[in-house]
mmCIF file of C-alpha atoms in Angstrom:
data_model
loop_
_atom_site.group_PDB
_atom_site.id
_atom_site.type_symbol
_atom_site.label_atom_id
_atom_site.label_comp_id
_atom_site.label_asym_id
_atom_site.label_seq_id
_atom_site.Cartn_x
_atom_site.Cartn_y
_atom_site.Cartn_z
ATOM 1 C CA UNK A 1329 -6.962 -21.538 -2.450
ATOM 2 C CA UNK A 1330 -4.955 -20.701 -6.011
ATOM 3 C CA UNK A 1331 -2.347 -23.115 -6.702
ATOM 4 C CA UNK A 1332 1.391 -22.155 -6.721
ATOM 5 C CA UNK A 1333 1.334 -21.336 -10.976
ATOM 6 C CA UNK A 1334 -2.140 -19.085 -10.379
ATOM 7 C CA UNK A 1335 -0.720 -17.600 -7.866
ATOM 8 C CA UNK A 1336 2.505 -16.906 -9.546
ATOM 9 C CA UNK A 1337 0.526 -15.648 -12.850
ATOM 10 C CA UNK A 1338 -1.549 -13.165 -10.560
ATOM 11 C CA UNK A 1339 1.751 -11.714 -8.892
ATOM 12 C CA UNK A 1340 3.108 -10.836 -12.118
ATOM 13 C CA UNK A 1341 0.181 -9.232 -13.140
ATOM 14 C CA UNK A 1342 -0.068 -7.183 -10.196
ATOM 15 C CA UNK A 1343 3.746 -6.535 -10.323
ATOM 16 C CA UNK A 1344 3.489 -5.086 -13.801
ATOM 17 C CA UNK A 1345 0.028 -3.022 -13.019
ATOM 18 C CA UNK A 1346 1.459 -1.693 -9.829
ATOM 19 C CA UNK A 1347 4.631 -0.842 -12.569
ATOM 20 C CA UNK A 1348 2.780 0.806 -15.606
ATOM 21 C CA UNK A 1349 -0.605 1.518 -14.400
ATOM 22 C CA UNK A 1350 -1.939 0.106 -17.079
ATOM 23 C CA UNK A 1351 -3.995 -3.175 -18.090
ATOM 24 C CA UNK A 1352 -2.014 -6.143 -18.640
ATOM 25 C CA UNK A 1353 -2.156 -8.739 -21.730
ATOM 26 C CA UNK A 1354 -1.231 -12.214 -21.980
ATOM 27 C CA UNK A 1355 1.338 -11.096 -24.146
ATOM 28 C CA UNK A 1356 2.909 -8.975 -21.632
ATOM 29 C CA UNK A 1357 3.288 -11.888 -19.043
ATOM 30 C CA UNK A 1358 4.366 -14.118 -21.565
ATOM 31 C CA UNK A 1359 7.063 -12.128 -23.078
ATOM 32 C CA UNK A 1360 8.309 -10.299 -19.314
ATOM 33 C CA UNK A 1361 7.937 -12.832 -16.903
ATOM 34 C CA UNK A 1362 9.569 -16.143 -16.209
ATOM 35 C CA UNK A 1363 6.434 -18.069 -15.509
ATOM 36 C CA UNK A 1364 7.312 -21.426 -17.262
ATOM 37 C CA UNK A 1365 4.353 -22.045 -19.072
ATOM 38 C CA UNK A 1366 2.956 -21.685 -22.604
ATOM 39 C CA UNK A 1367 1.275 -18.521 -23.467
ATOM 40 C CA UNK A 1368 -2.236 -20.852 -24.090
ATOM 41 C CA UNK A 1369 -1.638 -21.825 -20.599
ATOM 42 C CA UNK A 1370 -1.289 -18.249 -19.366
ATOM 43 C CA UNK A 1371 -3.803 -17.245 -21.499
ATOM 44 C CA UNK A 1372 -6.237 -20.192 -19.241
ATOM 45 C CA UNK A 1373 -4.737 -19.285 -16.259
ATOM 46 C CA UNK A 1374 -5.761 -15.199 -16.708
ATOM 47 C CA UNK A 1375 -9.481 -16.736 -17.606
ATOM 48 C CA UNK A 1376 -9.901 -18.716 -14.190
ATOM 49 C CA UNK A 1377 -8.478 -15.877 -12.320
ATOM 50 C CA UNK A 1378 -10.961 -13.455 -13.436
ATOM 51 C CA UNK A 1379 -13.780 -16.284 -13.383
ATOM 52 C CA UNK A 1380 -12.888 -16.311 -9.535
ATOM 53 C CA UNK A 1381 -12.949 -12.426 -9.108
ATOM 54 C CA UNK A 1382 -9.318 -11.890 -8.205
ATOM 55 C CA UNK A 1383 -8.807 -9.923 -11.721
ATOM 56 C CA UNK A 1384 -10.678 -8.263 -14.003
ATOM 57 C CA UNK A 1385 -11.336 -6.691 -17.353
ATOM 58 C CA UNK A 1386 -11.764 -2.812 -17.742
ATOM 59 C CA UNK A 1387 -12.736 -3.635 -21.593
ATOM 60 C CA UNK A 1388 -13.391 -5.994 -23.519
ATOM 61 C CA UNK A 1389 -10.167 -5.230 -25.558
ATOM 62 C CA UNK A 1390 -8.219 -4.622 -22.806
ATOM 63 C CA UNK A 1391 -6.058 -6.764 -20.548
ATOM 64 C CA UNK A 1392 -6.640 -7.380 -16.906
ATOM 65 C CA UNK A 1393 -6.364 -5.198 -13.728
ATOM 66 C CA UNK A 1394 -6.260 -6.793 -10.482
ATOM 67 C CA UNK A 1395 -9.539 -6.767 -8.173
ATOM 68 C CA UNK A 1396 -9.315 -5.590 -4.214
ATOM 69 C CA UNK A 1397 -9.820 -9.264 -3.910
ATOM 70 C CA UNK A 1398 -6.891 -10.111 -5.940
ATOM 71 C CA UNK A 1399 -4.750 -7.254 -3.767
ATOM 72 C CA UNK A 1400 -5.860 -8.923 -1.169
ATOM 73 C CA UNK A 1401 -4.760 -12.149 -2.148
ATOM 74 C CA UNK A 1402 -1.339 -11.224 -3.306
ATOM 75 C CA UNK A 1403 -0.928 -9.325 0.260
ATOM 76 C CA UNK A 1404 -1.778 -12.003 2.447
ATOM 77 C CA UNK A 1405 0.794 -14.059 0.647
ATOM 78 C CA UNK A 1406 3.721 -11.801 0.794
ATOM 79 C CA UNK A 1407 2.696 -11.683 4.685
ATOM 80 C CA UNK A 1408 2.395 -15.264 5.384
ATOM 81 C CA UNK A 1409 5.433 -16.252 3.176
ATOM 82 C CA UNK A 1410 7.775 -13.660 4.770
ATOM 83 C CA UNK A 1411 8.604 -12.310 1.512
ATOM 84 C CA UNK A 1412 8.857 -8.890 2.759
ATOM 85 C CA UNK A 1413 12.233 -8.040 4.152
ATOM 86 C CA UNK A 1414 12.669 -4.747 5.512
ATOM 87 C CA UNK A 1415 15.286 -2.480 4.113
ATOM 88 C CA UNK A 1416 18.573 -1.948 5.663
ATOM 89 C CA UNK A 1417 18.189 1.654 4.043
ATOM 90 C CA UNK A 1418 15.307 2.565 4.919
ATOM 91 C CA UNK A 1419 15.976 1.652 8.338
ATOM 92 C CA UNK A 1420 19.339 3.430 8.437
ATOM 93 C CA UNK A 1421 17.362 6.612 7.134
ATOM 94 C CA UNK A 1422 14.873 6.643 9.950
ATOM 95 C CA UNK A 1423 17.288 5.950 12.810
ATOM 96 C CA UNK A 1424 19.407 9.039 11.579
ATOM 97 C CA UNK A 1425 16.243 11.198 11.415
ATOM 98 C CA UNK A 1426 15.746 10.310 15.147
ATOM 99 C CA UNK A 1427 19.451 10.498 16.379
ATOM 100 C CA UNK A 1428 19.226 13.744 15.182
ATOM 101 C CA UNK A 1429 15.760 15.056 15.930
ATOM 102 C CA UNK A 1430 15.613 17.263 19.018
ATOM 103 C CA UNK A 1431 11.780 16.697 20.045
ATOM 104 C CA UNK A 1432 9.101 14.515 19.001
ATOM 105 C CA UNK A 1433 6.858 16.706 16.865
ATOM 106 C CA UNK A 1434 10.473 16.920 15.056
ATOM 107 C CA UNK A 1435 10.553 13.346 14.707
ATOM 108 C CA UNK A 1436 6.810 12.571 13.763
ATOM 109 C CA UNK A 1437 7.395 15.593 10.726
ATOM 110 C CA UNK A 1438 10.820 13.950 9.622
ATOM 111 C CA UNK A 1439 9.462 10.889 9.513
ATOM 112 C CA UNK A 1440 6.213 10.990 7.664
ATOM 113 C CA UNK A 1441 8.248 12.977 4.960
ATOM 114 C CA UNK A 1442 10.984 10.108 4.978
ATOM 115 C CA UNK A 1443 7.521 7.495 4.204
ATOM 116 C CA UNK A 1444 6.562 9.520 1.607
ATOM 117 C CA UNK A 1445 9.695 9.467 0.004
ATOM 118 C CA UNK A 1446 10.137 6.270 0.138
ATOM 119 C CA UNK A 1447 6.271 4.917 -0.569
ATOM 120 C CA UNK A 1448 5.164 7.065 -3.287
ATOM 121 C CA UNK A 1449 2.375 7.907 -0.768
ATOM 122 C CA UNK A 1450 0.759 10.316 1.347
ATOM 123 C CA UNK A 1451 1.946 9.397 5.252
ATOM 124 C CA UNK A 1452 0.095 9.763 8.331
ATOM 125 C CA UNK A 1453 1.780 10.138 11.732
ATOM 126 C CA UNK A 1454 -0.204 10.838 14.875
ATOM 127 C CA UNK A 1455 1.520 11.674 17.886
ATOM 128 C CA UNK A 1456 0.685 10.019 20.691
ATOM 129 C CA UNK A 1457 -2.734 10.054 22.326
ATOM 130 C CA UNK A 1458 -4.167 9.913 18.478
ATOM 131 C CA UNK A 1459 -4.394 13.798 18.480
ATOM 132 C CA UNK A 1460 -3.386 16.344 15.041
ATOM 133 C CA UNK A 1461 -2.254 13.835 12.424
ATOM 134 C CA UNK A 1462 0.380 14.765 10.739
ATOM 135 C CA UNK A 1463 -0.612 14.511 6.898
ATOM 136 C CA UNK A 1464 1.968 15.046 4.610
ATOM 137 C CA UNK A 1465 3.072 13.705 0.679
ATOM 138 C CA UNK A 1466 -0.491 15.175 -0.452
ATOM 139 C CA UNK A 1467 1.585 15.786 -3.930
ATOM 140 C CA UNK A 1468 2.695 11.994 -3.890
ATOM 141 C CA UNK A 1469 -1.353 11.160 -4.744
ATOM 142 C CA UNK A 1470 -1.957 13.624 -6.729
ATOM 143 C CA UNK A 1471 1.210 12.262 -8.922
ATOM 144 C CA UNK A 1472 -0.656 9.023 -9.429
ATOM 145 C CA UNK A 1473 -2.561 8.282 -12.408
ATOM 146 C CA UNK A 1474 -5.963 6.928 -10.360
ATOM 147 C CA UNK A 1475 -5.853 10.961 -9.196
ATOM 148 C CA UNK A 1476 -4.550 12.767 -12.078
ATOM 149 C CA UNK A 1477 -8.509 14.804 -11.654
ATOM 150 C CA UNK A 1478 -9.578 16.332 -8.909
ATOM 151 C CA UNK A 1479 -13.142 14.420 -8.774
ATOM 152 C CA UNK A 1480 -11.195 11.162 -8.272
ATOM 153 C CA UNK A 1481 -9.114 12.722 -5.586
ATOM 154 C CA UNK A 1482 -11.355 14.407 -3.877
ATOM 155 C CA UNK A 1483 -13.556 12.122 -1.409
ATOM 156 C CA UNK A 1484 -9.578 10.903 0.011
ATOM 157 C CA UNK A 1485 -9.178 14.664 0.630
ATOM 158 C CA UNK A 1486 -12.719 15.617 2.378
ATOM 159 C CA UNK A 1487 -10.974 12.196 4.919
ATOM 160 C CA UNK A 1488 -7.645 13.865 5.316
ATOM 161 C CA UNK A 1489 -9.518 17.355 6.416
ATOM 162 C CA UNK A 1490 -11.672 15.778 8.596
ATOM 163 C CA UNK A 1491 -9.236 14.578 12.097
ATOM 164 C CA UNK A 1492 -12.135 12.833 13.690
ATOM 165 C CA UNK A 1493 -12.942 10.482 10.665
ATOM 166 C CA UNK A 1494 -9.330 9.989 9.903
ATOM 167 C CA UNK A 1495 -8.083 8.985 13.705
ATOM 168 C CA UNK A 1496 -10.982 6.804 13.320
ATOM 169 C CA UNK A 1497 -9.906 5.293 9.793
ATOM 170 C CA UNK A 1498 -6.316 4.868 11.669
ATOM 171 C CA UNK A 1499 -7.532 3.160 14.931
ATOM 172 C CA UNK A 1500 -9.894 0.656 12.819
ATOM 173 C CA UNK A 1501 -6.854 -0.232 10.563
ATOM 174 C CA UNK A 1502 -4.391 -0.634 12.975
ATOM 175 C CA UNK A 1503 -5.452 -2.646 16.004
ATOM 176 C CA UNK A 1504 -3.699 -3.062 19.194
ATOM 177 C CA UNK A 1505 -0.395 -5.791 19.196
ATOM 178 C CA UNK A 1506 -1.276 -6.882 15.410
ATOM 179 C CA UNK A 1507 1.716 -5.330 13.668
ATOM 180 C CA UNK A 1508 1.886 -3.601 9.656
ATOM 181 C CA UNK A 1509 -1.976 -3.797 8.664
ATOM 182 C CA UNK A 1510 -3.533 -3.795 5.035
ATOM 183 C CA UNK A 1511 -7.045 -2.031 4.437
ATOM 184 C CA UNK A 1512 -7.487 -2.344 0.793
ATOM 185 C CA UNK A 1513 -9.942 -0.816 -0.933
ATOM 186 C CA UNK A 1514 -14.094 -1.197 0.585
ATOM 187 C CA UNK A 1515 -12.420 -2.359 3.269
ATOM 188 C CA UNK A 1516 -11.836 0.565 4.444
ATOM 189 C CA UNK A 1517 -14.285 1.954 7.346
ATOM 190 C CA UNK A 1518 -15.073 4.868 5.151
ATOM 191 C CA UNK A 1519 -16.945 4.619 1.670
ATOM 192 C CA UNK A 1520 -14.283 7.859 0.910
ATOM 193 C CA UNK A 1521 -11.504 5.703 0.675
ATOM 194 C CA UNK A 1522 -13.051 2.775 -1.391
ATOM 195 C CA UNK A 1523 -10.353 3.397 -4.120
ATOM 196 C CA UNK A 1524 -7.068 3.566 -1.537
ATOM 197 C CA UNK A 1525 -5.243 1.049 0.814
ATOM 198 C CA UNK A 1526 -4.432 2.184 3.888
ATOM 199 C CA UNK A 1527 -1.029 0.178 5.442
ATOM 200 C CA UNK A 1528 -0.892 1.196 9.266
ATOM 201 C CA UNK A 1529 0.951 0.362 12.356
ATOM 202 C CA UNK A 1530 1.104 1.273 16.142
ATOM 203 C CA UNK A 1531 4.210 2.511 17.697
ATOM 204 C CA UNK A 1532 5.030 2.906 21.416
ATOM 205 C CA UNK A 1533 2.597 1.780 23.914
ATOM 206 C CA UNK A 1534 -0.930 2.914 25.169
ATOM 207 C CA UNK A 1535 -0.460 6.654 25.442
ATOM 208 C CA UNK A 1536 2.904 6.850 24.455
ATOM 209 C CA UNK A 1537 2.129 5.328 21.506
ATOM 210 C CA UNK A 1538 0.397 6.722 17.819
ATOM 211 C CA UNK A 1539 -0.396 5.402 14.444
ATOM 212 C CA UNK A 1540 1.605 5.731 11.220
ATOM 213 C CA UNK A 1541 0.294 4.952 7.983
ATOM 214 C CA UNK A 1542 0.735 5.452 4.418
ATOM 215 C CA UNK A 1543 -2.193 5.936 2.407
ATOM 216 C CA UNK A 1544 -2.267 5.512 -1.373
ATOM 217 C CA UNK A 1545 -3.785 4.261 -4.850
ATOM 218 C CA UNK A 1546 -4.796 0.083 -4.407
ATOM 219 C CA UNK A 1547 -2.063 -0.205 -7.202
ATOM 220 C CA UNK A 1548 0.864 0.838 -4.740
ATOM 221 C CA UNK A 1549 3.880 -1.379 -4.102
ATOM 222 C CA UNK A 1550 2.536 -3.210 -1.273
ATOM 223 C CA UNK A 1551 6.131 -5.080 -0.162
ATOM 224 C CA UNK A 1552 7.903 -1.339 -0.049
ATOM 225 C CA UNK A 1553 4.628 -0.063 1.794
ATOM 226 C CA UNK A 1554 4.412 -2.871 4.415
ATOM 227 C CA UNK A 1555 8.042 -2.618 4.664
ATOM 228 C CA UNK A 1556 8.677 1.186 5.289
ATOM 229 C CA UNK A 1557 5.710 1.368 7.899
ATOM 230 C CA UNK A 1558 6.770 -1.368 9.824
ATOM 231 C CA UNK A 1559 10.206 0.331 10.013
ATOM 232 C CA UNK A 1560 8.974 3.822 10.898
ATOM 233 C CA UNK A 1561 6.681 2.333 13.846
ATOM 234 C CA UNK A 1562 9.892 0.129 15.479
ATOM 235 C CA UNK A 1563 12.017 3.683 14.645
ATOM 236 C CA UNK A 1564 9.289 6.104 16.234
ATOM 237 C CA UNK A 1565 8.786 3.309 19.034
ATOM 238 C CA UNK A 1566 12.181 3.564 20.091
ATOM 239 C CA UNK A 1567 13.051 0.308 19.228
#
């Protein structure tokens, strides 16, 4: 369990990683962040964290990155804080699409564009009975640094070609009645998608119902991701 100030120091961390994409220095905290203690003290603080595997360091002259533990952390958090409020924007955007959408498949394609507007992220809509994903926003990964080459991009793109080990991905992230859901990382029920989260939700009920998700680098703006998703599945639900 981190105290309040750890936990604080590892949200700004991850808040200016998930920002620049790029390691972050005591200096950086210190100078950016409102954190209320002494740059020694961060300095401590940024050694225990990393001690405890929540961040670590790419080089030894580098600053920290966070860990999938430390994403994981930081998530379950913002969940069990309710720190993530859901945006009156986003949620006016979504309605609109499906006021004015004439069918479903309509709906499902306006919508996962909408999530990866929104996201930075590729979306994933299935319609219901978990059949033909919709996959759309491929061009929102490959405008992330983690994917800027193709090698890094590619074991997320042999999932996204292959339906049957993506509906399964989908069903084992988002379980029945449990609301938004985070995979980050290895937990993930493919090795493919070690270096993504996956944030998923059900919409409708039993056959009625489908999966949307938005699937990007573990450095994605978890609050806006959780947020948008949990929208889209209330929108697409009917709700």
């Amino acid at each position: 369990m981190l105290s309040d100030r750890r936990q604080r120091v590892l949200a700004a961390l991850i808040e200016e990683y998930v920002a620049r994409a790029l390691p972050v220095g005591s200096r950086t905290l210190t100078e950016h962040y409102r954190l209320g203690v002494s740059p020694a003290t961060i300095r401590n603080e940024l050694s225990a964290l990393e001690g405890d595997g929540y961040i670590s360091q790419p080089h030894t002259s580098a600053g920290r990155i966070p860990t999938d533990f430390g994403y994981r952390t930081f998530v379950d958090e913002l969940v069990e804080s309710g720190q993530i409020d859901d945006s009156p924007e986003t949620e006016e955007t979504l309605r609109q699409l499906r006021d004015q959408a004439q069918e479903l498949d309509e709906l499902i394609e306006q919508t996962s564009r909408a999530l990866s507007r929104f996201t930075d992220c590729l979306s994933v809509v299935t319609p219901p009975n978990l059949s033909h994903p919709r996959k759309l926003g491929i061009m929102s990964l490959m405008k992330q640094p983690e994917f800027a080459y193709t090698e890094a991009l590619l074991p997320v793109m042999q999932v996204l070609e292959d339906d049957t080990v993506l509906l399964h991905v989908l069903d084992a992230a988002a379980p029945e009645g449990e609301g938004a859901q985070v995979r980050i990382g290895r937990e993930n029920e493919t090795e493919q998608l070690a270096g993504v989260s996956v944030v998923a939700c059900r919409y409708g009920v039993g056959a009625d119902g489908g999966i949307v998700a938005v699937i990007g680098p573990t450095r994605m703006d978890y609050t806006k991701a959780i947020s948008a998703v949990r929208i889209a599945s209330r929108t697409l639900g009917g709700e």
